[in-house]
Coordinates of C-alpha atoms in Angstrom, one line a residue:
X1 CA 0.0 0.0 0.0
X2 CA 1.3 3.6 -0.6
X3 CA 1.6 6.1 1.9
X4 CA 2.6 9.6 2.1
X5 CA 3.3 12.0 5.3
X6 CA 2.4 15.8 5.7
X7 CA 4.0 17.4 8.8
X8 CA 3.1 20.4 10.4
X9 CA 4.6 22.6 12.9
X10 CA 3.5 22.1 17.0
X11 CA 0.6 24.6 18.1
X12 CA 1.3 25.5 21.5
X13 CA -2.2 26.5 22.4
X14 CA -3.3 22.5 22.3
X15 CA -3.4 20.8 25.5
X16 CA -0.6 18.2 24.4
X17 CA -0.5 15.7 27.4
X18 CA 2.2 13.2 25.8
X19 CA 4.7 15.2 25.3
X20 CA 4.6 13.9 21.4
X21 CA 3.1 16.3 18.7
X22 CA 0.0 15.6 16.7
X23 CA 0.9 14.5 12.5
X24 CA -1.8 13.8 10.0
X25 CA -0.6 10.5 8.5
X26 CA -2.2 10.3 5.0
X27 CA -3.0 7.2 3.1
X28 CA -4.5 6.1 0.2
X29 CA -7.5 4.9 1.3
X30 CA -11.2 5.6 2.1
X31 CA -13.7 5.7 5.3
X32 CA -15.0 2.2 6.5
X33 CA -17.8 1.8 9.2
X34 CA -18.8 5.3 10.1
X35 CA -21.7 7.0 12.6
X36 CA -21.6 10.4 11.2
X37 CA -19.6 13.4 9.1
X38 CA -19.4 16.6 7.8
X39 CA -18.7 18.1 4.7
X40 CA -16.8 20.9 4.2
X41 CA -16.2 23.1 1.6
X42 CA -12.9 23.9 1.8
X43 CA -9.0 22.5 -0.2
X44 CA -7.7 19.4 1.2
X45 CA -4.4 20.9 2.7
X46 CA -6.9 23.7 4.6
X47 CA -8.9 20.5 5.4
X48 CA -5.8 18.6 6.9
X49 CA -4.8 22.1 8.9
X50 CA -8.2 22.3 10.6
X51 CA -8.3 18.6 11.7
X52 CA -4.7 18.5 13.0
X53 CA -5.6 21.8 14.9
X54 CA -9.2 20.8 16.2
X55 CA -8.5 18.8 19.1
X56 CA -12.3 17.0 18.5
X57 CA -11.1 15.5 14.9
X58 CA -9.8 12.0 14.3
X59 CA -9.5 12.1 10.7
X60 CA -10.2 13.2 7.0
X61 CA -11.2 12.2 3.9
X62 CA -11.1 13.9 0.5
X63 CA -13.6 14.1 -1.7
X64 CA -12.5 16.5 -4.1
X65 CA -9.5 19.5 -4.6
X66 CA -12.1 21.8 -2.8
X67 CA -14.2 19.4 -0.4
X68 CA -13.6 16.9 2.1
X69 CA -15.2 14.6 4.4
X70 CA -14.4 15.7 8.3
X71 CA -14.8 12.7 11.2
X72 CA -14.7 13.8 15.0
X73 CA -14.1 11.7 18.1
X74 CA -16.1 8.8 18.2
X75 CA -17.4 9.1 14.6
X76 CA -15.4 6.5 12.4
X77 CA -14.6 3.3 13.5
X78 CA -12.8 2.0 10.2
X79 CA -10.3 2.6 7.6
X80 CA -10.2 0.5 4.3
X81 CA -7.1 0.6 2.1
X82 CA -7.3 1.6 -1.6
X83 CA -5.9 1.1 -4.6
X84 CA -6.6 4.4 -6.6
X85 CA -4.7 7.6 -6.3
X86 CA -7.7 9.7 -5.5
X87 CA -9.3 7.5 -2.8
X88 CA -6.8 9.3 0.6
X89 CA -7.7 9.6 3.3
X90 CA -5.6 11.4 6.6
X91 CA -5.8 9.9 10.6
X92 CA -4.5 12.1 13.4
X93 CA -1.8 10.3 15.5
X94 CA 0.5 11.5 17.8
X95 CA 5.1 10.7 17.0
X96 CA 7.8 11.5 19.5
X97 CA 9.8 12.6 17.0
X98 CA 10.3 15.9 15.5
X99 CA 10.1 15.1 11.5
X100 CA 8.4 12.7 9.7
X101 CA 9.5 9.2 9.6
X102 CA 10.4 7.1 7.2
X103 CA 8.9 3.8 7.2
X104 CA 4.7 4.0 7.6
X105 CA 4.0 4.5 11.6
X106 CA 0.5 2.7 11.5
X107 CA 2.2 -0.8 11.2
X108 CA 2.2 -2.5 13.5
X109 CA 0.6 -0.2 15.8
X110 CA -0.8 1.0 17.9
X111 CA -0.6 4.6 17.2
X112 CA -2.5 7.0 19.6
X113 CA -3.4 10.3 20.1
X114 CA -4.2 12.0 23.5
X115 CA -5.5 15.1 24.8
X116 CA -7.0 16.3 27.7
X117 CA -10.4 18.2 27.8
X118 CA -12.2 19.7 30.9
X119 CA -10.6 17.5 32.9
X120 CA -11.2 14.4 31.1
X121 CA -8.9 12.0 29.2
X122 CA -9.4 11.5 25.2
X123 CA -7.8 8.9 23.8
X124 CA -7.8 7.6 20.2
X125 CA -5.8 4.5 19.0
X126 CA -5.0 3.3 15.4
X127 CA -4.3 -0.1 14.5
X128 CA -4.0 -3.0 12.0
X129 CA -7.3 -5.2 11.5
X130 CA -6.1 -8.3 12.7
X131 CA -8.0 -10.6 10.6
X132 CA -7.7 -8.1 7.2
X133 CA -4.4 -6.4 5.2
X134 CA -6.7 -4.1 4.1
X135 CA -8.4 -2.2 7.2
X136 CA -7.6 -0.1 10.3
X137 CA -9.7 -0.2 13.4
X138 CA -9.8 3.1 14.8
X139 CA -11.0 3.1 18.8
X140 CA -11.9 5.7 21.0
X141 CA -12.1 6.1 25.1
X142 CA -12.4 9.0 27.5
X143 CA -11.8 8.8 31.3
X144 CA -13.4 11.1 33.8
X145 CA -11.7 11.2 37.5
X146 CA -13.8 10.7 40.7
X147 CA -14.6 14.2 42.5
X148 CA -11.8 16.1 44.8
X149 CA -8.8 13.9 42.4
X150 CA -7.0 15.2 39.0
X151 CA -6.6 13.4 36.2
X152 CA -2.4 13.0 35.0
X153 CA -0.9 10.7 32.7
X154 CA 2.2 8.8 33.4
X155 CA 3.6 7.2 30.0
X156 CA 1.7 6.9 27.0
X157 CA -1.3 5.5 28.3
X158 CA -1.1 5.1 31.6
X159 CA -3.9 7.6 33.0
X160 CA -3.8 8.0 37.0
X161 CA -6.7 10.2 38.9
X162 CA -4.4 11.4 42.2
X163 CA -6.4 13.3 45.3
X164 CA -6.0 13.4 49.0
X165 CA -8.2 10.8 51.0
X166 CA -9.3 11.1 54.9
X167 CA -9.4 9.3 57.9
X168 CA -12.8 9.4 59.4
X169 CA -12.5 7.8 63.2
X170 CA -10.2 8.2 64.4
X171 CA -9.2 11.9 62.2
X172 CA -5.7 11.0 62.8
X173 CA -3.7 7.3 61.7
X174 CA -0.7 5.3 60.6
X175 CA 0.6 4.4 57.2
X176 CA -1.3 1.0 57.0
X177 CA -4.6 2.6 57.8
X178 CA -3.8 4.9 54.8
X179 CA -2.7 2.0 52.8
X180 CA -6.4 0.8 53.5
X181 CA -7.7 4.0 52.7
X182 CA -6.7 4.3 49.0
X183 CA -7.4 0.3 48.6
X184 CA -10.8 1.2 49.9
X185 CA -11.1 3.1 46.8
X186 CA -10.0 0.4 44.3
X187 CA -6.5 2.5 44.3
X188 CA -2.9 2.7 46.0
X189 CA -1.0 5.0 48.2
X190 CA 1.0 6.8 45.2
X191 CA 3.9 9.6 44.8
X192 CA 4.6 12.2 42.2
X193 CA 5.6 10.9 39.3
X194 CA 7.0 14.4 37.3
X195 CA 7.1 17.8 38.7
X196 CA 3.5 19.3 37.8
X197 CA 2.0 16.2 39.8
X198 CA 4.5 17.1 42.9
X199 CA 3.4 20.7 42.5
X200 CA -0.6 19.8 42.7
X201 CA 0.5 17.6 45.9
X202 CA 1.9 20.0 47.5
X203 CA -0.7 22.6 46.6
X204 CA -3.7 20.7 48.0
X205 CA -1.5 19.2 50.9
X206 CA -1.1 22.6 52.5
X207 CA -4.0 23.9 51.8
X208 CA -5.4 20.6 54.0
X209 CA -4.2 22.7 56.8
X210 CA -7.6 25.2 57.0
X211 CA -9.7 22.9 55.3
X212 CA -9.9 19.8 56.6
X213 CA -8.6 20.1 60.2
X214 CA -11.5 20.1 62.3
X215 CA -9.4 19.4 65.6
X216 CA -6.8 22.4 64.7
X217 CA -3.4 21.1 64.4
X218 CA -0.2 23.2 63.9
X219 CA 0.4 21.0 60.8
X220 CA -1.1 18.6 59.0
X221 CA 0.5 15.9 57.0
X222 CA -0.6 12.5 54.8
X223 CA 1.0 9.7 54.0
X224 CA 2.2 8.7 50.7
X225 CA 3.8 6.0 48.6
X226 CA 7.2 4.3 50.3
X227 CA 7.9 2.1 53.2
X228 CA 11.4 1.1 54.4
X229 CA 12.7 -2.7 54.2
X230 CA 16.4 -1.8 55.9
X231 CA 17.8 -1.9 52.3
X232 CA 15.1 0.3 50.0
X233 CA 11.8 1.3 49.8
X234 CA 8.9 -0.6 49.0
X235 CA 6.2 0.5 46.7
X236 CA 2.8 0.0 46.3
X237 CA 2.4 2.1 42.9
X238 CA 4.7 1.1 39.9
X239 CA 3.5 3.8 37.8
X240 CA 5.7 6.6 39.6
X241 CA 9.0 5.6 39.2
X242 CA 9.8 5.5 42.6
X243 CA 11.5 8.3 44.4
X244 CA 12.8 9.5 41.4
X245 CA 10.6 12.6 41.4
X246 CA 10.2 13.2 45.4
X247 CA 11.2 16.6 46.9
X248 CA 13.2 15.5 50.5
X249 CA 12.9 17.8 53.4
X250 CA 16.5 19.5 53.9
X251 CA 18.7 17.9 56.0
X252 CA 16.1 14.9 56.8
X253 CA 17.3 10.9 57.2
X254 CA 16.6 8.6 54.5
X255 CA 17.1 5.4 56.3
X256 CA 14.9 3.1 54.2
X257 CA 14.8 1.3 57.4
X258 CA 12.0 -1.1 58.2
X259 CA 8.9 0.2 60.2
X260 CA 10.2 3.8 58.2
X261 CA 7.8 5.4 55.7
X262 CA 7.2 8.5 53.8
X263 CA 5.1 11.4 54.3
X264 CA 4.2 14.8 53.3
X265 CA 4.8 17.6 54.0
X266 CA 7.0 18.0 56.3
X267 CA 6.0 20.3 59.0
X268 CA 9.4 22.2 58.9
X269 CA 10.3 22.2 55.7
X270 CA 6.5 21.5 53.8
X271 CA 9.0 18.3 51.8
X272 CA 8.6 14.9 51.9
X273 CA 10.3 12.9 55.0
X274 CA 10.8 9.8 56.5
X275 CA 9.2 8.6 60.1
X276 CA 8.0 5.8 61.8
X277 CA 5.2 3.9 59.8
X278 CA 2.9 4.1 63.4
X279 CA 3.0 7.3 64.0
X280 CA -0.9 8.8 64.2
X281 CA -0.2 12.4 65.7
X282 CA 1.9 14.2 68.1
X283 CA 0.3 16.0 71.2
X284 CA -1.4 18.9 69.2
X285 CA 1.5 19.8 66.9
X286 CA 1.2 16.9 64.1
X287 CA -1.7 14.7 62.5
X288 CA -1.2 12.5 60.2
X289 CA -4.2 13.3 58.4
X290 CA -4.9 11.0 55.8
X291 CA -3.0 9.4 52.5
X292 CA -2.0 10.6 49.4
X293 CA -4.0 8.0 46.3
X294 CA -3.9 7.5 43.3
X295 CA -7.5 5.8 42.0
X296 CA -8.3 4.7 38.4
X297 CA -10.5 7.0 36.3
X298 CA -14.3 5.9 35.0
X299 CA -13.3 4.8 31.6
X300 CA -16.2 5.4 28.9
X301 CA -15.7 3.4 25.2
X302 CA -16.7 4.5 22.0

């Protein structure tokens, strides 16, 4: 099958949540299973500019030198290879790399391409018909994270909704108790995994402090992913990367010894620091208010 490539340059107002810019990937080839489209009136290469722009379209297909076909998310659910030169069609996918490549990127797939919308997740993915040569499934999900957590994305797929959870009775508990906490909620204790998720940690841990501290301590503090074994830590989150991306307290011990685990923020320093994996509260200076979790997101299919 022939294929072509048309590359275009990044437009920084799109919410790009891969890190990996959006190409059209043109084809010749033609729409397959469909719900609905739109025809507009308008060349192919302005047709191909407005899809790869409009974060709500999925792909193109021309219909003539001044029309085209326009799919959104959701709308087309198949690709079928042609033969003739005016049968192309274009599919938005996302490539890490910063020209076009060489060899055709939708084999073997799959290819995807990710935003994020209000808050939610959309994902599209682009792939081979496994019992055909000639067709591409196209397949589309968004995910929507509980209340009081944010969506992130760790990796390519790999969508994470991260919040701050309570303790009830008593207000103030140990790390297995928050441990509990996050299972409770089909999720884990977790950790940041890049710096924007460390920053919206330690923006809604401090805040805690006048919102959710009925009994008025001097600091408040939650429990987060990380429990000593006298040689490491332990996690209960893989998606994080370990401590790679924690912020330590200045001058605080990391002893990775057992019965040690993390916490934050510190109530010196507002970092992440290491104490005994019992500890509940101290007098009225310290409560160890809840945990830090990350949950999986409501995942709709298209």
């Amino acid at each position: 099958m022939s294929y072509y490539f048309l590359c275009f340059l990044f437009l920084s107002s799109l919410t790009n949540v891969s890190g990996e810019e959006p190409y059209m990937i043109r084809i010749l080839g033609k729409p397959g299973k469909v719900k609905t489209s739109e025809a507009m009136n308008i060349s192919w290469m302005d047709c191909l500019t407005k899809c790869r722009l409009d974060v709500d379209c999925s792909a193109v297909y021309k219909l003539s030198d001044v029309q085209c076909q326009y799919f959104s998310f959701g709308s087309i659910s198949t690709l079928q290879k042609a033969d003739f030169q005016n049968d192309e069609i274009a599919v938005k996918i996302q490539i890490s790399q910063d020209q076009c490549p060489t060899s055709n990127p939708l084999i073997p797939g799959p290819n995807y391409y990710t935003q994020i919308i209000n808050g939610q997740f959309y994902m599209s993915s682009v792939s081979p018909y496994s019992l055909s040569n000639n067709i591409y499934n196209l397949t589309y999900s968004v995910a929507t994270c509980p209340n009081n957590t944010k969506l992130f994305q760790r990796g390519e797929t790999t969508k994470v909704c991260i919040g701050l959870f309570f303790f009830e009775d008593p207000r103030c508990n140990n790390q297995a108790a928050a441990s509990a906490l996050c299972k409770a909620q089909n999720g884990t204790l977790t950790g940041p995994a890049n710096a924007n998720e460390y920053e919206y940690i330690q923006d809604i841990s401090n805040s805690s402090k006048y919102s959710s501290n009925p009994d008025s301590y001097e600091y408040v503090t939650y429990w987060l992913d990380g429990a000593g074994t006298n040689t490491a830590y332990t996690f209960e989150d893989t998606t994080h990367d370990g401590t790679t991306n924690y912020q330590w307290a200045e001058g605080v011990t990391r002893s990775k010894g057992a019965g040690q685990c993390l916490h934050n923020p510190n109530p010196l320093y507002f970092n992440i620091s290491e104490y005994p994996c019992t500890a509940t509260f101290l007098t009225k200076a310290v409560c160890w208010r809840g945990a830090l979790c990350q949950v999986p997101p409501i995942i709709e299919t298209y």
